[in-house]
Amino acid sequence: MRTIDRRQQVIDSAEKSFALFGYKATTMEQVARLANVGKGTIYTFFENKEELFDEILHSIITDMKQITEQTVKEENSFLDNVHLSMDSLLEYREEHDLLIKLFQEVNDFGTPQAKEGLLKVETAILEYLERQVSRAMELQQIREDNPKLVSFVLLKLYVTLTSDWNKAHPTLQKDQIKDFVGLFLKSGLSPT
């Protein structure tokens, strides 16, 4: 007979609830109902909703790190690695129901916990990008500059071209984005 992992059952149900209702509207009662456990069971694993939410965000960030590790290849150029990894991360973000709901919640209600959660995800992406930018600078693939600032601009450029641009313009294809970002980086960050 298979043992039920109640903790994981609670986490999965909480993620589903946050994705359906958002952070603000999710209650421990809803999570308990979805997990088919008593509310007290949740508190044996998590002190409160915030701790449960942080556990889920940690899992998402871990997934995103694994995606980038699988995508980035030493033999690729900096530009190719940036494009492949950003493309994979942004696809993950767009396909992940919880992240989509958090973006909606921040836009509609400005929920501080949702903002903070998205900031944690963005910070993890920026830390990854900063390491890649620093490495490219060391290898003289791009010119020396502030890696933190370059990483921030790269992320915002990708987000803008993959989602914000589409709100008022025809959707750009992946190759169009890659070509534009490549031209932008080669002109603006060229080591020569």
PDB file of C-alpha atoms in Angstrom:
ATOM      1  CA  MET A   1       0.000   0.000   0.000  1.00  0.00           C
ATOM      2  CA  ARG A   2       1.338   3.404  -1.015  1.00  0.00           C
ATOM      3  CA  THR A   3       2.022   5.974   1.700  1.00  0.00           C
ATOM      4  CA  ILE A   4       0.435   9.356   1.107  1.00  0.00           C
ATOM      5  CA  ASP A   5       2.808  12.300   1.438  1.00  0.00           C
ATOM      6  CA  ARG A   6       0.480  14.698   3.261  1.00  0.00           C
ATOM      7  CA  ARG A   7       2.986  17.555   3.175  1.00  0.00           C
ATOM      8  CA  GLN A   8       3.309  17.344  -0.609  1.00  0.00           C
ATOM      9  CA  GLN A   9      -0.460  16.960  -0.898  1.00  0.00           C
ATOM     10  CA  VAL A  10      -0.869  20.231   1.043  1.00  0.00           C
ATOM     11  CA  ILE A  11       1.754  21.999  -1.105  1.00  0.00           C
ATOM     12  CA  ASP A  12       0.142  20.833  -4.359  1.00  0.00           C
ATOM     13  CA  SER A  13      -3.301  21.883  -3.160  1.00  0.00           C
ATOM     14  CA  ALA A  14      -2.037  25.257  -1.970  1.00  0.00           C
ATOM     15  CA  GLU A  15      -0.365  25.899  -5.312  1.00  0.00           C
ATOM     16  CA  LYS A  16      -3.625  25.042  -7.048  1.00  0.00           C
ATOM     17  CA  SER A  17      -5.552  27.382  -4.732  1.00  0.00           C
ATOM     18  CA  PHE A  18      -3.076  30.252  -5.199  1.00  0.00           C
ATOM     19  CA  ALA A  19      -3.244  29.718  -8.976  1.00  0.00           C
ATOM     20  CA  LEU A  20      -7.053  29.715  -8.985  1.00  0.00           C
ATOM     21  CA  PHE A  21      -7.819  32.420  -6.434  1.00  0.00           C
ATOM     22  CA  GLY A  22      -4.586  34.369  -5.987  1.00  0.00           C
ATOM     23  CA  TYR A  23      -2.679  34.970  -2.818  1.00  0.00           C
ATOM     24  CA  LYS A  24      -5.165  37.302  -1.182  1.00  0.00           C
ATOM     25  CA  ALA A  25      -8.250  35.118  -1.663  1.00  0.00           C
ATOM     26  CA  THR A  26      -6.600  31.812  -0.744  1.00  0.00           C
ATOM     27  CA  THR A  27      -7.396  30.607   2.754  1.00  0.00           C
ATOM     28  CA  MET A  28      -6.079  27.711   4.745  1.00  0.00           C
ATOM     29  CA  GLU A  29      -9.634  26.318   4.754  1.00  0.00           C
ATOM     30  CA  GLN A  30      -9.610  26.203   0.937  1.00  0.00           C
ATOM     31  CA  VAL A  31      -6.221  24.501   0.919  1.00  0.00           C
ATOM     32  CA  ALA A  32      -7.455  21.947   3.466  1.00  0.00           C
ATOM     33  CA  ARG A  33     -10.549  21.206   1.359  1.00  0.00           C
ATOM     34  CA  LEU A  34      -8.498  20.812  -1.825  1.00  0.00           C
ATOM     35  CA  ALA A  35      -5.964  18.597  -0.039  1.00  0.00           C
ATOM     36  CA  ASN A  36      -8.747  16.609   1.599  1.00  0.00           C
ATOM     37  CA  VAL A  37      -7.152  17.056   5.009  1.00  0.00           C
ATOM     38  CA  GLY A  38      -8.100  18.808   8.217  1.00  0.00           C
ATOM     39  CA  LYS A  39      -6.910  22.386   8.599  1.00  0.00           C
ATOM     40  CA  GLY A  40      -4.792  21.299  11.568  1.00  0.00           C
ATOM     41  CA  THR A  41      -2.825  18.978   9.279  1.00  0.00           C
ATOM     42  CA  ILE A  42      -1.587  21.998   7.322  1.00  0.00           C
ATOM     43  CA  TYR A  43      -0.315  23.610  10.520  1.00  0.00           C
ATOM     44  CA  THR A  44       1.760  20.547  11.345  1.00  0.00           C
ATOM     45  CA  PHE A  45       3.851  21.382   8.280  1.00  0.00           C
ATOM     46  CA  PHE A  46       3.494  25.155   7.877  1.00  0.00           C
ATOM     47  CA  GLU A  47       3.083  27.882  10.470  1.00  0.00           C
ATOM     48  CA  ASN A  48       0.920  30.082   8.240  1.00  0.00           C
ATOM     49  CA  LYS A  49      -0.124  30.922   4.686  1.00  0.00           C
ATOM     50  CA  GLU A  50       3.015  33.015   4.123  1.00  0.00           C
ATOM     51  CA  GLU A  51       5.295  30.091   4.953  1.00  0.00           C
ATOM     52  CA  LEU A  52       3.321  27.807   2.648  1.00  0.00           C
ATOM     53  CA  PHE A  53       3.494  30.399  -0.132  1.00  0.00           C
ATOM     54  CA  ASP A  54       7.269  30.766   0.348  1.00  0.00           C
ATOM     55  CA  GLU A  55       7.682  26.993   0.063  1.00  0.00           C
ATOM     56  CA  ILE A  56       5.866  27.031  -3.278  1.00  0.00           C
ATOM     57  CA  LEU A  57       7.937  29.982  -4.549  1.00  0.00           C
ATOM     58  CA  HIS A  58      11.113  28.180  -3.513  1.00  0.00           C
ATOM     59  CA  SER A  59       9.997  25.193  -5.580  1.00  0.00           C
ATOM     60  CA  ILE A  60       9.270  27.414  -8.595  1.00  0.00           C
ATOM     61  CA  ILE A  61      12.687  29.076  -8.346  1.00  0.00           C
ATOM     62  CA  THR A  62      14.324  25.637  -8.098  1.00  0.00           C
ATOM     63  CA  ASP A  63      12.464  24.553 -11.253  1.00  0.00           C
ATOM     64  CA  MET A  64      13.625  27.689 -13.046  1.00  0.00           C
ATOM     65  CA  LYS A  65      17.244  27.063 -12.057  1.00  0.00           C
ATOM     66  CA  GLN A  66      17.000  23.516 -13.405  1.00  0.00           C
ATOM     67  CA  ILE A  67      15.581  24.845 -16.674  1.00  0.00           C
ATOM     68  CA  THR A  68      18.527  27.207 -17.101  1.00  0.00           C
ATOM     69  CA  GLU A  69      21.067  24.516 -16.192  1.00  0.00           C
ATOM     70  CA  GLN A  70      19.586  22.253 -18.865  1.00  0.00           C
ATOM     71  CA  THR A  71      19.522  25.063 -21.428  1.00  0.00           C
ATOM     72  CA  VAL A  72      22.912  26.734 -21.030  1.00  0.00           C
ATOM     73  CA  LYS A  73      25.788  25.020 -22.808  1.00  0.00           C
ATOM     74  CA  GLU A  74      29.459  25.933 -22.347  1.00  0.00           C
ATOM     75  CA  GLU A  75      30.103  25.710 -26.093  1.00  0.00           C
ATOM     76  CA  ASN A  76      27.373  28.255 -26.923  1.00  0.00           C
ATOM     77  CA  SER A  77      28.064  31.935 -27.258  1.00  0.00           C
ATOM     78  CA  PHE A  78      26.870  34.280 -24.541  1.00  0.00           C
ATOM     79  CA  LEU A  79      24.123  35.590 -26.818  1.00  0.00           C
ATOM     80  CA  ASP A  80      22.859  32.105 -27.671  1.00  0.00           C
ATOM     81  CA  ASN A  81      22.829  31.079 -24.002  1.00  0.00           C
ATOM     82  CA  VAL A  82      21.023  34.254 -22.964  1.00  0.00           C
ATOM     83  CA  HIS A  83      18.423  33.814 -25.667  1.00  0.00           C
ATOM     84  CA  LEU A  84      17.835  30.111 -24.975  1.00  0.00           C
ATOM     85  CA  SER A  85      17.668  30.505 -21.214  1.00  0.00           C
ATOM     86  CA  MET A  86      15.498  33.642 -21.243  1.00  0.00           C
ATOM     87  CA  ASP A  87      13.187  32.050 -23.772  1.00  0.00           C
ATOM     88  CA  SER A  88      12.835  28.948 -21.579  1.00  0.00           C
ATOM     89  CA  LEU A  89      12.337  30.953 -18.386  1.00  0.00           C
ATOM     90  CA  LEU A  90       9.744  33.253 -19.920  1.00  0.00           C
ATOM     91  CA  GLU A  91       7.875  30.290 -21.417  1.00  0.00           C
ATOM     92  CA  TYR A  92       7.863  28.639 -18.000  1.00  0.00           C
ATOM     93  CA  ARG A  93       6.589  31.850 -16.422  1.00  0.00           C
ATOM     94  CA  GLU A  94       3.827  32.217 -19.014  1.00  0.00           C
ATOM     95  CA  GLU A  95       2.726  28.580 -18.694  1.00  0.00           C
ATOM     96  CA  HIS A  96       2.807  28.428 -14.912  1.00  0.00           C
ATOM     97  CA  ASP A  97      -0.701  29.145 -13.636  1.00  0.00           C
ATOM     98  CA  LEU A  98       0.428  30.474 -10.263  1.00  0.00           C
ATOM     99  CA  LEU A  99       2.788  33.042 -11.776  1.00  0.00           C
ATOM    100  CA  ILE A 100       0.124  34.170 -14.234  1.00  0.00           C
ATOM    101  CA  LYS A 101      -2.349  34.630 -11.373  1.00  0.00           C
ATOM    102  CA  LEU A 102       0.208  36.551  -9.306  1.00  0.00           C
ATOM    103  CA  PHE A 103       0.819  38.961 -12.190  1.00  0.00           C
ATOM    104  CA  GLN A 104      -2.942  39.473 -12.536  1.00  0.00           C
ATOM    105  CA  GLU A 105      -3.302  40.001  -8.802  1.00  0.00           C
ATOM    106  CA  VAL A 106      -0.489  42.559  -8.711  1.00  0.00           C
ATOM    107  CA  ASN A 107      -1.983  44.418 -11.672  1.00  0.00           C
ATOM    108  CA  ASP A 108      -5.559  44.311 -10.359  1.00  0.00           C
ATOM    109  CA  PHE A 109      -5.095  44.696  -6.615  1.00  0.00           C
ATOM    110  CA  GLY A 110      -1.442  45.410  -5.902  1.00  0.00           C
ATOM    111  CA  THR A 111      -1.362  42.682  -3.245  1.00  0.00           C
ATOM    112  CA  PRO A 112       1.945  43.174  -1.380  1.00  0.00           C
ATOM    113  CA  GLN A 113       2.583  39.435  -0.879  1.00  0.00           C
ATOM    114  CA  ALA A 114       2.028  38.749  -4.585  1.00  0.00           C
ATOM    115  CA  LYS A 115       4.430  41.593  -5.456  1.00  0.00           C
ATOM    116  CA  GLU A 116       6.979  40.218  -3.028  1.00  0.00           C
ATOM    117  CA  GLY A 117       6.606  36.710  -4.487  1.00  0.00           C
ATOM    118  CA  LEU A 118       7.150  37.951  -8.030  1.00  0.00           C
ATOM    119  CA  LEU A 119      10.120  39.984  -6.849  1.00  0.00           C
ATOM    120  CA  LYS A 120      11.687  36.797  -5.419  1.00  0.00           C
ATOM    121  CA  VAL A 121      11.260  35.062  -8.776  1.00  0.00           C
ATOM    122  CA  GLU A 122      12.675  38.055 -10.659  1.00  0.00           C
ATOM    123  CA  THR A 123      15.617  38.280  -8.243  1.00  0.00           C
ATOM    124  CA  ALA A 124      16.476  34.625  -8.873  1.00  0.00           C
ATOM    125  CA  ILE A 125      16.431  35.229 -12.633  1.00  0.00           C
ATOM    126  CA  LEU A 126      18.563  38.368 -12.256  1.00  0.00           C
ATOM    127  CA  GLU A 127      21.128  36.538 -10.102  1.00  0.00           C
ATOM    128  CA  TYR A 128      21.420  33.854 -12.775  1.00  0.00           C
ATOM    129  CA  LEU A 129      21.746  36.436 -15.537  1.00  0.00           C
ATOM    130  CA  GLU A 130      24.336  38.399 -13.591  1.00  0.00           C
ATOM    131  CA  ARG A 131      26.542  35.296 -13.344  1.00  0.00           C
ATOM    132  CA  GLN A 132      26.238  34.741 -17.098  1.00  0.00           C
ATOM    133  CA  VAL A 133      26.974  38.399 -17.873  1.00  0.00           C
ATOM    134  CA  SER A 134      30.014  38.407 -15.562  1.00  0.00           C
ATOM    135  CA  ARG A 135      31.315  35.256 -17.203  1.00  0.00           C
ATOM    136  CA  ALA A 136      30.871  36.758 -20.681  1.00  0.00           C
ATOM    137  CA  MET A 137      32.755  39.861 -19.548  1.00  0.00           C
ATOM    138  CA  GLU A 138      35.604  37.727 -18.182  1.00  0.00           C
ATOM    139  CA  LEU A 139      35.785  35.876 -21.501  1.00  0.00           C
ATOM    140  CA  GLN A 140      35.697  39.242 -23.301  1.00  0.00           C
ATOM    141  CA  GLN A 141      32.600  38.226 -25.255  1.00  0.00           C
ATOM    142  CA  ILE A 142      31.021  41.508 -24.157  1.00  0.00           C
ATOM    143  CA  ARG A 143      32.572  44.718 -22.891  1.00  0.00           C
ATOM    144  CA  GLU A 144      33.154  45.387 -19.208  1.00  0.00           C
ATOM    145  CA  ASP A 145      30.235  47.111 -17.518  1.00  0.00           C
ATOM    146  CA  ASN A 146      28.057  46.783 -14.437  1.00  0.00           C
ATOM    147  CA  PRO A 147      26.824  43.134 -14.602  1.00  0.00           C
ATOM    148  CA  LYS A 148      23.857  43.872 -12.318  1.00  0.00           C
ATOM    149  CA  LEU A 149      22.673  46.724 -14.522  1.00  0.00           C
ATOM    150  CA  VAL A 150      23.240  44.791 -17.768  1.00  0.00           C
ATOM    151  CA  SER A 151      21.301  41.828 -16.344  1.00  0.00           C
ATOM    152  CA  PHE A 152      18.401  44.048 -15.323  1.00  0.00           C
ATOM    153  CA  VAL A 153      18.223  45.652 -18.784  1.00  0.00           C
ATOM    154  CA  LEU A 154      18.390  42.231 -20.474  1.00  0.00           C
ATOM    155  CA  LEU A 155      15.546  40.834 -18.387  1.00  0.00           C
ATOM    156  CA  LYS A 156      13.358  43.882 -18.873  1.00  0.00           C
ATOM    157  CA  LEU A 157      14.087  43.879 -22.608  1.00  0.00           C
ATOM    158  CA  TYR A 158      13.019  40.235 -22.925  1.00  0.00           C
ATOM    159  CA  VAL A 159       9.907  40.733 -20.789  1.00  0.00           C
ATOM    160  CA  THR A 160       8.947  43.821 -22.758  1.00  0.00           C
ATOM    161  CA  LEU A 161       9.408  42.150 -26.132  1.00  0.00           C
ATOM    162  CA  THR A 162       7.677  38.894 -25.165  1.00  0.00           C
ATOM    163  CA  SER A 163       4.682  40.266 -23.295  1.00  0.00           C
ATOM    164  CA  ASP A 164       4.349  44.048 -23.045  1.00  0.00           C
ATOM    165  CA  TRP A 165       4.925  44.637 -26.761  1.00  0.00           C
ATOM    166  CA  ASN A 166       2.065  42.251 -27.614  1.00  0.00           C
ATOM    167  CA  LYS A 167      -0.501  44.415 -25.848  1.00  0.00           C
ATOM    168  CA  ALA A 168      -0.417  47.080 -28.564  1.00  0.00           C
ATOM    169  CA  HIS A 169       1.486  45.474 -31.452  1.00  0.00           C
ATOM    170  CA  PRO A 170       1.526  42.223 -33.394  1.00  0.00           C
ATOM    171  CA  THR A 171       3.250  39.440 -31.463  1.00  0.00           C
ATOM    172  CA  LEU A 172       6.932  39.083 -32.223  1.00  0.00           C
ATOM    173  CA  GLN A 173       8.222  35.653 -33.154  1.00  0.00           C
ATOM    174  CA  LYS A 174      11.107  34.129 -31.176  1.00  0.00           C
ATOM    175  CA  ASP A 175      13.522  34.684 -34.058  1.00  0.00           C
ATOM    176  CA  GLN A 176      12.540  38.344 -34.318  1.00  0.00           C
ATOM    177  CA  ILE A 177      13.202  38.810 -30.610  1.00  0.00           C
ATOM    178  CA  LYS A 178      16.512  36.956 -30.843  1.00  0.00           C
ATOM    179  CA  ASP A 179      17.610  39.066 -33.820  1.00  0.00           C
ATOM    180  CA  PHE A 180      16.654  42.340 -32.144  1.00  0.00           C
ATOM    181  CA  VAL A 181      18.270  41.465 -28.816  1.00  0.00           C
ATOM    182  CA  GLY A 182      21.344  40.191 -30.678  1.00  0.00           C
ATOM    183  CA  LEU A 183      21.682  43.416 -32.621  1.00  0.00           C
ATOM    184  CA  PHE A 184      21.085  45.444 -29.472  1.00  0.00           C
ATOM    185  CA  LEU A 185      23.708  43.504 -27.530  1.00  0.00           C
ATOM    186  CA  LYS A 186      26.275  43.460 -30.330  1.00  0.00           C
ATOM    187  CA  SER A 187      25.966  47.194 -30.876  1.00  0.00           C
ATOM    188  CA  GLY A 188      25.692  48.186 -27.238  1.00  0.00           C
ATOM    189  CA  LEU A 189      27.855  45.601 -25.477  1.00  0.00           C
ATOM    190  CA  SER A 190      30.396  44.803 -28.156  1.00  0.00           C
ATOM    191  CA  PRO A 191      33.846  44.352 -26.629  1.00  0.00           C
ATOM    192  CA  THR A 192      35.410  46.347 -29.476  1.00  0.00           C
TER     193      THR A 192
END
